Coordinates of C-alpha atoms in Angstrom, one line a residue:
Chain A
M12 CA -4.6 -23.4 44.1
S13 CA -6.9 -24.9 41.6
A14 CA -10.2 -23.9 43.1
V15 CA -11.3 -21.7 40.3
A16 CA -10.2 -23.5 37.2
P17 CA -8.1 -26.6 37.5
R18 CA -5.2 -26.3 35.1
R19 CA -5.7 -29.6 33.3
K20 CA -4.0 -30.5 30.2
G21 CA -5.9 -32.7 27.8
A22 CA -4.2 -34.8 25.2
K23 CA -2.7 -32.4 22.7
E24 CA -3.2 -32.7 19.0
S25 CA 0.0 -34.1 17.6
A26 CA 1.4 -33.2 14.2
A27 CA 2.7 -36.8 14.1
T28 CA -0.8 -37.9 13.1
W29 CA -0.9 -35.5 10.1
S30 CA -0.2 -36.5 6.5
V31 CA 3.3 -36.1 5.2
L32 CA 2.4 -33.2 3.1
D33 CA 0.8 -31.3 6.0
R34 CA 3.9 -32.0 8.1
V35 CA 6.2 -30.8 5.4
G36 CA 4.1 -27.7 5.0
L37 CA 4.2 -27.0 8.7
A38 CA 8.0 -27.4 8.7
A39 CA 8.3 -25.0 5.8
C40 CA 6.3 -22.4 7.7
W41 CA 8.6 -22.7 10.6
V42 CA 11.7 -22.5 8.4
A43 CA 10.4 -19.5 6.5
G44 CA 9.5 -17.5 9.7
I45 CA 12.8 -18.3 11.5
G46 CA 14.7 -17.9 8.3
L47 CA 13.5 -14.3 7.9
C48 CA 14.6 -13.5 11.4
V49 CA 18.0 -15.0 10.6
V50 CA 18.4 -12.9 7.4
C51 CA 17.3 -9.8 9.2
L52 CA 19.8 -10.3 12.1
A53 CA 22.5 -11.1 9.6
I54 CA 22.0 -7.8 7.7
I55 CA 22.0 -5.8 10.9
G56 CA 24.9 -7.8 12.4
F57 CA 27.0 -7.5 9.3
M58 CA 26.5 -3.8 8.9
F59 CA 27.1 -3.3 12.6
V60 CA 30.4 -5.1 12.5
K61 CA 31.6 -3.6 9.2
G62 CA 30.2 -0.1 9.8
I63 CA 30.3 0.8 13.5
Q64 CA 34.1 1.0 13.6
Y65 CA 34.1 3.8 11.0
V66 CA 31.2 5.7 12.3
R67 CA 32.9 8.5 14.0
P68 CA 31.0 11.5 15.3
D69 CA 33.3 13.9 13.6
L70 CA 32.6 12.3 10.2
L71 CA 28.8 12.5 10.9
F72 CA 29.1 16.3 11.2
S73 CA 31.8 17.2 8.8
R74 CA 31.1 18.2 5.2
T75 CA 31.7 16.0 2.3
I76 CA 34.6 16.9 0.0
A77 CA 34.8 15.4 -3.4
S78 CA 38.2 13.8 -3.4
S79 CA 39.7 10.5 -4.3
N80 CA 41.9 10.7 -1.3
E81 CA 40.6 8.9 1.7
A82 CA 41.8 11.3 4.3
G83 CA 40.8 14.4 2.5
S84 CA 37.3 13.5 1.4
G85 CA 35.6 14.6 4.6
G86 CA 32.5 13.1 6.3
Y87 CA 29.0 12.2 5.4
F88 CA 27.1 15.2 6.8
D89 CA 25.9 16.2 3.4
P90 CA 24.3 12.9 2.4
L91 CA 22.8 12.5 5.9
V92 CA 21.1 15.9 5.6
G93 CA 20.1 15.0 2.1
T94 CA 18.4 11.8 3.2
L95 CA 16.5 13.5 6.0
L96 CA 15.5 16.4 3.8
L97 CA 14.1 14.1 1.1
I98 CA 12.2 12.1 3.6
V99 CA 10.6 15.3 5.1
I100 CA 9.7 16.7 1.7
G101 CA 8.4 13.5 0.2
I102 CA 6.2 12.7 3.2
A103 CA 5.0 16.2 3.6
I104 CA 3.6 16.0 0.0
A105 CA 2.5 12.4 0.0
L106 CA 0.8 12.2 3.4
P107 CA -2.0 14.7 2.8
L108 CA -2.4 13.6 -0.8
G109 CA -2.4 9.9 0.1
I110 CA -4.9 10.3 2.9
G111 CA -7.1 12.4 0.7
I112 CA -7.1 9.8 -2.0
A113 CA -7.8 7.0 0.5
V114 CA -10.7 8.9 2.1
W115 CA -12.2 9.6 -1.2
L116 CA -11.9 6.0 -2.4
T117 CA -13.3 4.4 0.8
E118 CA -15.9 7.0 1.9
Y119 CA -17.1 8.3 -1.5
G120 CA -15.7 6.3 -4.4
R121 CA -18.5 7.4 -6.8
P122 CA -18.8 7.2 -9.7
S123 CA -17.4 3.7 -9.5
G124 CA -15.7 4.1 -12.9
L125 CA -13.7 7.0 -11.6
A126 CA -12.8 5.1 -8.4
R127 CA -11.5 2.2 -10.5
L128 CA -9.4 4.6 -12.5
V129 CA -8.0 6.2 -9.4
E130 CA -7.2 2.8 -8.0
S131 CA -5.4 1.6 -11.1
G132 CA -3.6 4.9 -11.3
V133 CA -2.2 4.4 -7.8
E134 CA -1.3 0.8 -8.7
V135 CA 0.6 2.0 -11.9
V136 CA 2.5 4.5 -9.8
A137 CA 3.3 1.8 -7.3
G138 CA 4.6 -0.5 -10.0
T139 CA 6.7 2.1 -11.9
P140 CA 10.4 1.7 -11.3
S141 CA 11.9 4.7 -9.7
I142 CA 14.4 5.3 -12.5
V143 CA 11.4 5.8 -14.8
L144 CA 9.9 8.2 -12.4
A145 CA 13.2 10.0 -12.2
I146 CA 13.6 10.4 -16.0
F147 CA 10.0 11.5 -16.3
G148 CA 10.6 14.0 -13.5
L149 CA 13.7 15.4 -15.1
A150 CA 11.8 15.9 -18.4
V151 CA 9.0 17.7 -16.6
F152 CA 11.0 19.8 -14.2
Q153 CA 13.4 21.0 -16.9
G154 CA 10.4 22.8 -18.4
K155 CA 10.5 26.6 -18.2
L156 CA 7.4 26.5 -16.1
F157 CA 9.2 24.7 -13.2
A158 CA 12.4 26.9 -13.3
F159 CA 11.5 28.2 -9.8
L160 CA 12.0 24.7 -8.3
S161 CA 15.6 24.6 -9.3
F162 CA 17.5 27.3 -11.3
T163 CA 18.0 28.5 -14.8
Q164 CA 21.5 27.9 -16.1
Q165 CA 23.4 30.4 -18.2
G166 CA 22.0 30.1 -21.7
G167 CA 18.5 29.6 -20.5
G168 CA 18.2 25.9 -19.8
V169 CA 16.5 24.9 -16.6
W170 CA 18.6 22.6 -14.5
G171 CA 15.7 20.6 -13.1
R172 CA 17.6 19.0 -10.3
S173 CA 17.0 20.1 -6.7
F174 CA 15.7 18.9 -3.4
F175 CA 12.3 20.2 -4.5
T176 CA 12.1 18.2 -7.7
A177 CA 13.6 15.0 -6.1
G178 CA 11.3 15.4 -3.2
I179 CA 8.2 15.7 -5.4
M180 CA 9.1 12.5 -7.3
M181 CA 9.9 10.8 -4.0
S182 CA 6.4 11.6 -2.9
L183 CA 5.2 9.5 -5.8
I184 CA 7.0 6.6 -4.3
A185 CA 5.5 7.2 -0.9
L186 CA 2.0 7.8 -2.2
P187 CA 0.8 4.3 -3.0
L188 CA 2.0 2.9 0.3
I189 CA 0.2 5.6 2.2
V190 CA -3.0 5.2 0.1
A191 CA -2.9 1.5 0.6
S192 CA -2.4 1.5 4.4
T193 CA -4.9 4.3 5.0
R194 CA -7.5 2.6 2.9
E195 CA -7.0 -0.7 4.7
A196 CA -7.3 1.2 8.1
L197 CA -10.5 3.0 7.0
R198 CA -12.0 -0.2 5.7
S199 CA -11.3 -2.0 9.0
I200 CA -13.5 0.5 10.8
P201 CA -16.9 -1.2 10.9
N202 CA -19.8 0.6 9.4
H203 CA -21.8 0.8 12.6
V204 CA -19.1 3.2 13.9
R205 CA -19.8 5.6 11.0
E206 CA -23.6 5.2 11.6
A207 CA -23.1 5.9 15.3
S208 CA -21.7 9.2 14.3
Y209 CA -24.4 10.0 11.8
A210 CA -27.0 9.0 14.4
L211 CA -25.7 11.8 16.6
G212 CA -26.6 14.2 13.9
K213 CA -23.0 14.6 12.6
T214 CA -22.2 15.2 8.9
R215 CA -20.1 13.0 6.8
A216 CA -17.2 15.5 6.9
A217 CA -17.3 15.7 10.7
T218 CA -17.4 11.9 10.9
I219 CA -14.4 11.6 8.7
R220 CA -12.4 14.2 10.6
R221 CA -13.3 13.4 14.1
V222 CA -13.9 9.6 14.0
L223 CA -12.5 7.9 11.0
L224 CA -9.1 9.6 10.6
P225 CA -8.3 9.2 14.3
G226 CA -9.4 5.6 14.1
A227 CA -7.2 5.1 11.1
R228 CA -4.2 6.8 12.6
P229 CA -2.2 3.6 13.4
G230 CA -2.6 2.4 9.9
I231 CA -1.6 5.8 8.5
A232 CA 1.5 5.7 10.7
T233 CA 2.4 2.3 9.4
G234 CA 2.1 3.5 5.8
A235 CA 4.1 6.6 6.5
T236 CA 6.9 4.5 8.1
L237 CA 7.1 2.2 5.1
A238 CA 7.1 5.1 2.8
M239 CA 9.9 6.8 4.7
G240 CA 12.0 3.6 4.4
R241 CA 11.4 3.6 0.7
I242 CA 12.4 7.2 0.3
A243 CA 15.5 6.7 2.3
G244 CA 16.4 3.7 0.2
D245 CA 15.8 5.0 -3.2
T246 CA 18.9 5.8 -5.4
A247 CA 17.7 6.4 -8.9
I248 CA 15.8 9.5 -8.2
V249 CA 18.7 10.9 -6.2
I250 CA 21.2 10.4 -8.9
L251 CA 19.0 11.9 -11.7
L252 CA 17.2 14.6 -9.8
L253 CA 19.5 15.6 -7.0
G254 CA 22.9 15.3 -8.7
G255 CA 24.5 13.1 -6.2
S256 CA 26.9 15.9 -5.2
A257 CA 27.7 17.7 -2.0
L258 CA 25.1 20.1 -0.8
T259 CA 25.0 23.1 -3.2
T260 CA 22.9 26.2 -2.7
Q261 CA 21.0 28.3 -5.2
G262 CA 20.2 31.9 -4.5
N263 CA 20.4 33.9 -1.2
V264 CA 17.2 33.1 0.6
P265 CA 18.0 30.9 3.6
V266 CA 16.4 27.4 3.6
L267 CA 15.0 28.0 0.1
N268 CA 18.5 28.1 -1.3
I269 CA 19.2 24.6 0.0
L270 CA 15.9 23.3 -1.2
K271 CA 16.6 24.7 -4.7
G272 CA 20.1 23.3 -4.7
G273 CA 21.4 19.8 -5.3
G274 CA 22.9 17.3 -2.9
S275 CA 23.2 13.6 -2.3
T276 CA 21.8 11.0 0.1
L277 CA 23.4 8.1 2.0
T278 CA 22.4 5.7 -0.8
T279 CA 24.3 7.6 -3.5
F280 CA 27.1 8.2 -1.0
V281 CA 27.5 4.4 -0.5
Y282 CA 27.4 3.9 -4.2
A283 CA 30.0 6.7 -4.9
N284 CA 32.4 5.4 -2.2
S285 CA 32.1 1.7 -2.4
P286 CA 34.5 -0.1 -4.6
A287 CA 31.6 -2.2 -5.7
G288 CA 30.2 1.1 -7.1
E289 CA 32.4 3.9 -8.2
G290 CA 34.6 4.6 -5.2
N291 CA 37.6 3.5 -3.4
K292 CA 36.6 4.1 0.2
P293 CA 34.9 1.0 1.4
D294 CA 35.1 2.0 5.1
K295 CA 33.1 5.1 4.5
A296 CA 30.6 3.2 2.4
Y297 CA 30.0 0.7 5.2
A298 CA 29.7 3.4 7.8
A299 CA 27.2 5.3 5.7
A300 CA 25.3 2.2 5.0
F301 CA 25.2 1.5 8.7
V302 CA 23.9 5.0 9.5
L303 CA 21.2 4.5 6.8
L304 CA 20.1 1.3 8.4
V305 CA 20.0 2.9 11.9
I306 CA 17.8 5.7 10.5
V307 CA 15.3 3.3 8.9
V308 CA 15.1 1.1 12.0
A309 CA 14.7 4.1 14.2
L310 CA 11.9 5.4 12.0
N311 CA 10.1 2.1 12.5
F312 CA 10.3 2.2 16.3
G313 CA 9.7 5.9 16.5
L314 CA 6.5 5.8 14.5
D315 CA 5.3 2.8 16.4
L316 CA 5.3 4.9 19.5
I317 CA 3.7 8.0 17.9
G318 CA 1.1 6.0 16.0
G319 CA 0.1 4.2 19.2
R320 CA 0.0 0.9 17.4
R321 CA 0.2 -0.9 20.7
G322 CA -2.5 -1.4 23.3
R323 CA -5.4 -0.5 21.2
T324 CA -8.6 -2.5 21.3
A325 CA -10.5 -2.7 18.1
W326 CA -14.2 -2.7 17.5
T327 CA -16.2 -5.8 16.9
K328 CA -17.4 -6.1 13.4
Chain B
M15 CA -53.7 -21.1 4.7
D16 CA -50.4 -22.4 3.7
E17 CA -48.4 -24.3 6.1
V18 CA -44.9 -25.5 5.7
T19 CA -44.0 -28.5 7.7
S20 CA -40.4 -29.3 8.1
T21 CA -38.9 -32.3 9.7
A22 CA -35.4 -31.8 11.1
H23 CA -34.2 -35.4 11.5
R24 CA -35.7 -37.6 8.9
A25 CA -33.5 -40.5 9.7
A26 CA -34.3 -40.5 13.4
A27 CA -36.3 -43.4 14.6
V28 CA -38.6 -41.3 16.7
P29 CA -40.5 -38.8 14.7
P30 CA -39.4 -35.3 15.8
P31 CA -42.0 -32.7 16.9
V32 CA -43.5 -31.0 14.0
R33 CA -42.6 -27.4 13.7
R34 CA -45.2 -25.3 11.9
I35 CA -44.2 -22.1 10.2
V36 CA -47.1 -20.1 8.9
L37 CA -46.0 -18.0 6.0
D38 CA -48.9 -15.9 4.8
D39 CA -51.3 -15.5 7.7
Q40 CA -53.0 -12.1 7.9
P41 CA -51.7 -9.7 10.4
T42 CA -53.6 -9.5 13.6
V43 CA -52.9 -6.2 15.3
V44 CA -54.4 -5.4 18.6
T45 CA -54.2 -1.9 19.8
P46 CA -54.6 -1.0 23.4
G47 CA -58.2 0.0 23.9
A48 CA -59.6 -2.0 21.0
N49 CA -61.6 -4.9 22.4
G50 CA -59.9 -7.7 20.8
N51 CA -61.9 -8.7 17.8
G52 CA -58.9 -10.5 16.6
N53 CA -58.7 -13.7 18.7
G54 CA -56.1 -15.4 16.6
N55 CA -57.1 -18.4 14.5
G56 CA -56.6 -16.4 11.3
T57 CA -59.2 -13.8 12.0
R58 CA -58.7 -11.0 9.5
T59 CA -58.1 -7.7 11.1
P60 CA -57.3 -4.9 8.7
A61 CA -54.0 -3.1 9.2
V62 CA -54.2 -0.8 12.1
R63 CA -56.0 2.4 12.2
F64 CA -55.7 4.0 15.6
A65 CA -58.7 5.4 17.2
A66 CA -58.5 9.1 18.0
S67 CA -58.5 8.3 21.7
D68 CA -55.2 6.4 21.3
T69 CA -53.4 9.6 20.2
A70 CA -52.4 10.4 23.7
A71 CA -50.5 13.6 24.5
R72 CA -47.4 11.5 25.3
E73 CA -47.1 10.1 21.8
R74 CA -43.8 11.3 20.4
M75 CA -43.5 9.4 17.1
R76 CA -46.0 7.8 14.8
V77 CA -45.3 5.4 12.0
E78 CA -48.0 5.1 9.4
E79 CA -48.3 2.6 6.6
L80 CA -44.5 2.4 6.5
T81 CA -43.1 0.2 3.8
I82 CA -39.4 -0.1 3.2
A83 CA -37.7 -2.1 0.5
Y84 CA -34.1 -2.8 -0.3
A85 CA -33.6 -2.9 -4.1
G86 CA -37.2 -3.8 -4.5
R87 CA -37.2 -6.6 -1.8
V88 CA -39.7 -5.5 0.8
A89 CA -38.3 -5.6 4.4
V90 CA -41.1 -3.8 6.2
R91 CA -44.6 -3.9 4.9
D92 CA -47.4 -1.5 5.8
V93 CA -46.6 -1.0 9.4
T94 CA -48.4 1.5 11.6
L95 CA -47.2 2.1 15.2
P96 CA -47.2 4.7 17.9
V97 CA -44.1 5.5 19.9
R98 CA -44.9 7.0 23.3
Q99 CA -43.0 8.7 26.0
G100 CA -43.1 7.1 29.4
E101 CA -43.1 3.6 28.0
V102 CA -40.7 1.1 26.5
L103 CA -41.8 -0.2 23.1
S104 CA -40.1 -3.5 22.2
L105 CA -39.9 -4.9 18.7
I106 CA -39.7 -8.6 18.7
G107 CA -39.6 -11.3 16.1
P108 CA -37.3 -13.7 14.3
S109 CA -34.1 -12.5 12.4
G110 CA -34.6 -10.8 9.1
C111 CA -38.2 -9.7 9.8
G112 CA -37.7 -6.0 9.5
K113 CA -37.3 -5.0 13.2
T114 CA -34.0 -3.3 12.7
T115 CA -35.0 -1.7 9.4
L116 CA -38.1 -0.3 11.1
L117 CA -36.0 1.1 13.9
R118 CA -33.4 2.6 11.6
S119 CA -36.0 4.3 9.6
L120 CA -37.2 6.2 12.6
N121 CA -34.1 8.5 12.4
R122 CA -33.7 8.1 8.7
L123 CA -30.6 5.9 9.0
T124 CA -32.0 3.7 6.3
E125 CA -31.2 6.5 3.9
L126 CA -27.6 5.6 4.2
T127 CA -28.3 2.4 2.2
P128 CA -28.4 3.5 -1.4
T129 CA -30.8 0.8 -2.5
A130 CA -33.4 1.5 0.3
T131 CA -36.8 3.0 -0.7
R132 CA -39.5 4.0 1.7
G133 CA -43.2 4.6 1.5
G134 CA -45.6 5.8 4.2
R135 CA -45.2 8.4 6.8
I136 CA -43.1 8.8 9.9
A137 CA -43.9 11.7 12.2
L138 CA -42.0 13.2 15.1
D139 CA -44.3 15.3 17.3
G140 CA -46.7 15.5 14.4
Q141 CA -44.1 16.7 12.0
D142 CA -43.0 14.5 9.1
V143 CA -39.4 13.5 9.6
D144 CA -38.7 14.1 5.9
E145 CA -39.3 17.7 6.5
L146 CA -36.8 17.9 9.3
D147 CA -33.2 18.6 8.8
V148 CA -31.6 15.1 9.1
T149 CA -28.9 16.2 11.6
L150 CA -31.5 17.8 13.8
L151 CA -33.8 14.8 13.6
R152 CA -31.0 12.5 14.6
R153 CA -30.3 14.6 17.7
R154 CA -33.9 14.3 18.7
V155 CA -34.1 10.6 17.8
A156 CA -30.8 9.1 19.1
M157 CA -29.7 5.5 18.6
V158 CA -27.5 2.8 20.3
F159 CA -26.2 0.0 18.2
Q160 CA -25.9 -3.7 18.6
Q161 CA -22.1 -3.7 19.0
P162 CA -20.6 -1.2 21.4
N163 CA -18.9 1.4 19.2
P164 CA -17.2 4.2 21.1
F165 CA -15.2 6.5 19.0
P166 CA -11.4 6.4 19.1
M167 CA -11.1 9.3 21.6
S168 CA -11.3 9.8 25.3
I169 CA -14.4 9.0 27.4
F170 CA -15.1 12.7 27.9
D171 CA -14.8 13.4 24.1
N172 CA -17.1 10.5 23.3
V173 CA -19.9 12.0 25.4
A174 CA -19.1 15.5 24.3
Y175 CA -19.0 14.5 20.6
G176 CA -22.7 15.0 20.0
L177 CA -22.7 18.2 22.0
R178 CA -20.0 19.9 20.0
E179 CA -21.7 21.9 17.3
Q180 CA -20.4 21.7 13.8
G181 CA -18.9 24.8 12.3
T182 CA -18.1 27.9 14.1
K183 CA -19.7 27.6 17.5
R184 CA -17.6 25.3 19.7
P185 CA -18.3 25.1 23.4
G186 CA -15.2 24.7 25.5
K187 CA -14.5 21.9 27.8
R188 CA -15.6 23.9 30.8
D189 CA -19.1 24.4 29.4
L190 CA -19.4 20.8 28.4
A191 CA -18.2 19.2 31.6
P192 CA -21.5 19.4 33.6
R193 CA -23.5 18.0 30.7
V194 CA -21.0 15.2 30.2
E195 CA -21.2 14.3 33.9
E196 CA -25.0 14.4 33.8
A197 CA -25.1 12.1 30.8
L198 CA -22.6 9.6 32.3
R199 CA -24.7 9.6 35.6
R200 CA -27.9 8.9 33.7
A201 CA -26.2 6.0 31.9
G202 CA -24.9 4.7 35.3
L203 CA -21.3 4.9 34.3
W204 CA -20.1 8.0 36.2
D205 CA -18.9 6.2 39.3
E206 CA -16.7 3.9 37.3
V207 CA -15.0 6.5 35.0
A208 CA -15.2 9.7 37.0
D209 CA -11.6 9.5 38.1
D210 CA -10.2 9.3 34.6
L211 CA -12.3 10.8 31.9
G212 CA -9.2 11.2 29.6
R213 CA -8.8 7.5 29.2
P214 CA -9.3 6.1 25.7
A215 CA -12.9 4.9 25.5
L216 CA -11.9 1.7 23.6
R217 CA -10.0 0.5 26.7
L218 CA -13.3 0.1 28.6
S219 CA -15.0 -3.2 29.0
G220 CA -17.8 -4.2 26.6
G221 CA -20.6 -3.4 29.1
Q222 CA -19.0 -0.1 30.0
Q223 CA -18.5 0.7 26.3
Q224 CA -22.2 0.1 25.7
R225 CA -23.2 2.3 28.6
L226 CA -20.9 4.9 27.3
C227 CA -22.7 4.7 23.9
I228 CA -26.0 5.2 25.8
A229 CA -24.5 8.2 27.6
R230 CA -23.3 9.6 24.3
A231 CA -26.8 9.3 22.9
L232 CA -28.4 10.8 26.1
A233 CA -26.0 13.7 26.1
V234 CA -27.8 15.3 23.1
E235 CA -31.0 15.1 25.2
P236 CA -33.1 13.1 22.6
E237 CA -36.8 12.7 22.8
V238 CA -36.7 9.2 21.5
L239 CA -34.0 6.6 22.2
L240 CA -33.6 3.8 19.7
L241 CA -31.8 0.6 20.9
D242 CA -30.9 -2.1 18.4
E243 CA -30.3 -5.2 20.5
P244 CA -28.1 -3.3 22.9
C245 CA -27.3 -6.3 25.1
S246 CA -26.7 -9.0 22.5
A247 CA -22.9 -8.7 22.8
L248 CA -22.8 -8.4 26.6
D249 CA -22.6 -10.6 29.6
P250 CA -25.6 -11.1 31.9
R251 CA -24.3 -8.6 34.5
S252 CA -23.9 -5.8 32.0
T253 CA -27.2 -6.7 30.4
Q254 CA -28.9 -6.3 33.8
T255 CA -27.3 -2.9 34.3
I256 CA -28.5 -1.8 30.9
E257 CA -32.0 -3.2 31.4
D258 CA -32.4 -1.4 34.7
L259 CA -31.2 1.7 32.9
I260 CA -33.7 1.3 30.1
V261 CA -36.6 1.0 32.6
R262 CA -35.4 4.1 34.5
L263 CA -35.1 6.1 31.3
R264 CA -38.6 5.6 30.0
A265 CA -40.0 8.4 32.1
E266 CA -37.8 10.9 30.3
V267 CA -37.5 9.6 26.8
A268 CA -39.6 7.3 24.6
V269 CA -37.6 4.1 24.3
V270 CA -37.8 1.7 21.4
I271 CA -35.8 -1.5 21.7
V272 CA -35.3 -4.2 19.2
T273 CA -34.5 -7.5 20.8
H274 CA -34.2 -11.2 19.9
N275 CA -34.5 -12.0 23.5
L276 CA -38.1 -12.6 24.5
Q277 CA -37.3 -12.7 28.2
Q278 CA -35.6 -9.3 27.8
A279 CA -38.6 -7.9 26.0
F280 CA -40.8 -9.2 28.8
R281 CA -38.6 -7.6 31.5
V282 CA -38.3 -4.2 30.0
A283 CA -41.2 -3.6 27.6
D284 CA -44.5 -1.9 28.3
H285 CA -45.7 -2.4 24.8
V286 CA -44.6 -5.1 22.4
A287 CA -44.8 -5.2 18.6
F288 CA -44.3 -8.6 17.1
M289 CA -43.0 -8.5 13.5
Y290 CA -42.9 -11.4 11.2
L291 CA -41.6 -11.4 7.6
G292 CA -41.8 -7.6 7.5
E293 CA -45.3 -7.3 8.8
L294 CA -46.5 -6.1 12.1
V295 CA -48.5 -9.1 13.3
E296 CA -49.4 -8.0 16.8
Y297 CA -49.1 -4.9 18.8
G298 CA -50.3 -4.4 22.4
P299 CA -49.4 -4.2 26.0
A300 CA -46.6 -6.6 26.9
A301 CA -48.7 -8.6 29.4
D302 CA -51.3 -9.2 26.6
V303 CA -48.8 -10.1 23.9
F304 CA -47.0 -12.5 26.1
G305 CA -49.8 -13.7 28.3
N306 CA -52.7 -13.8 25.9
P307 CA -51.5 -13.4 22.4
R308 CA -54.4 -12.9 19.9
A309 CA -52.6 -13.8 16.7
R310 CA -51.8 -17.4 16.1
R311 CA -48.3 -16.6 14.9
T312 CA -47.6 -14.5 18.0
R313 CA -48.7 -17.3 20.2
E314 CA -46.5 -19.7 18.3
Y315 CA -43.5 -17.4 18.4
V316 CA -43.9 -16.5 22.1
S317 CA -44.3 -20.2 23.0
G318 CA -41.2 -21.1 21.1
S319 CA -42.6 -23.1 18.2
F320 CA -40.5 -21.2 15.7
G321 CA -38.0 -18.4 15.4

C-alpha cells in the first residue's frame, strides 16, 4: 500500500562524514543524556533497595520518640507530617506572591528601573543559600512583633521557631522558581492573543485573569512542582527555624497549635538518624530518605496531571 | 520622478527583466463616482475629498487624513477612506506599507503600541472613535488576526468570552447558549463542533480555530469586522470556507480585510484600496482597480511588477 505516499528512504546523512570534533561533540551529547538517566535510575534503585525493606506501614504512622535505642525510637510520622506541612505553607504563600510578581513583570513592568530592581531582587533571593535565609529568618521572627507566629518563652524571649516561621522562609526558596516559570509561560503567549482579548473590548485585568493565567497554567504548575521539591529537600531552614524535634504544640487552639509549634522533616530525620550525620539508626535513615524520594517523584507526576502539561497545542507566534 | 532600477542577477549572461520600483509617485485616488481624472502616468490628484453624494447611508466608518507614526517613523500618511456596510473593503499592497496599521487604528489597537502616534480623524457612525469608550468601540469594531488565536478555554467559553460582561453582571450559560450557537452558525463552524462544545479550543484544526475566532468576533454583534490576513496561515480548503463566509457576512457587517493575496482580494472585495509606502495610492471598485487601474503604481503592483 504505497499509493498515497511511497515510503522511500533516501540516502541518510551519515555522521561518518563529519569532522572529528563534530563527531566527538555528538558522542558527548549522547553520553551526557544517557548518563543522566543512569544516575537518576541509580539513585532511585539504590534508595529502593536500601530503603524499601525498612519502610513499614506501622513506622509511617507511629510517632517519633527521641531515643538512642533503635527499637524504642518510634516511627517517622512526625517528620512526614512536617515535610507535608512545610510544603503546603510554603507554596500557599509563594504561589500567589510569585504569580503576582511575574504578572507585574511581564504585563506591566513599568517603570523599567523598578522592574529591573524587582528582577534582581528575585535573583538575589534565588541565589541566597538557605542557611543564610534561615539565620535571617530567626533574627526577624525572634522580634517581639512576630511573637504570635511562635511563642514567648518564660522570661520574655520570643522562640521564633515554628511551622509558621519555617514555612515563610521556605516560601522564599519557592518564590524565584515560581516567578521564573510563570514569567516564561506568560512570555510564551504571543502578543496577538492578548490583542485578541482587547479587541473584544476586554480590559487588561480581564485579559490577565481569563486568558493569560489559564494559558500559563502548565508553566505555573511546573514551577510549583520544582518549588515543592526544593522545600521538601531543604534542611538548613528546618534545623534553625523548626527545631528538628518531634512535633510539639503551642497553645490550645487546634491546628494553630501545631502550626505555632516546632517539628522536623524527613531531611532532618535522615540527618539525625544516619551514622553519617548524628545518629546510629541507618535503617530508619534509608527508609525516611526513600519516603522523601517517593514524595518528590509523586509530586512531579501528580502535578503533571493537574497542570495538563500533556496534549496541549500551543499558538503560532 | 525618481526610479530605482535593480538588477537581481548581475552575473547572469542574459540580462534579467528590469523591475521598476517607483518611490515617490503622487497618490492617485479614484473614488467611485468621480470620473477618473487621474488616468495614471503620474497625474497629480490631490488626496481624496469625498463628494457629499458619496456619504451614503450605509457608511459605517470614515477615516479622514489619518497619519500614524511609530516613534516618528510614518507608517500611514494622510489616508482618507470610507468603510461601508454591505460591501467588503480590501486593503492591498506590499508588506510594510501600512495596511495592518491602518486596520488596527480602526478599533484603536494601535494605542497598545506605546510609541505610536496618530493624527487625523476616525469616525464610527459619525462619532469620533476617540470619544467612545475603548471597550465599547472594540465591541462595535471587532477584529480577527492573522494567526488563529483561540483562548485556552473551551469552544463555548471562547465564543461566550466577549459576551460575558465585566464586573457584576454575568449572564449564565443558559442565557448565552443561543447566542453562542448563532455565532458559531454564522461562522459556519456549528456543524463541526456542536456535539462537543466543551472541548478545548486549541485542539481544533487551524481552519476551525480561525472560524472560531470569527465566531468569537461575531458573537458581540459588531458593526464592522476587521480581518488581518485571516487566511495566510491556512490551507486552501479552509481559506475557501472563510472567503465564502466573508462574502456572506458583508450584508450584515461592514468588512475590512487586509490581504497580501491579490487573487483573494479579487475574489472577496467590492472595493479595493491599494496602499504603498504608507500612502493610499488608489481606491475604487474592485473591478476598476484590478481591471483598469488608474495609477501607474497600482497597475504595476496588480500586474506583478513589484511587491
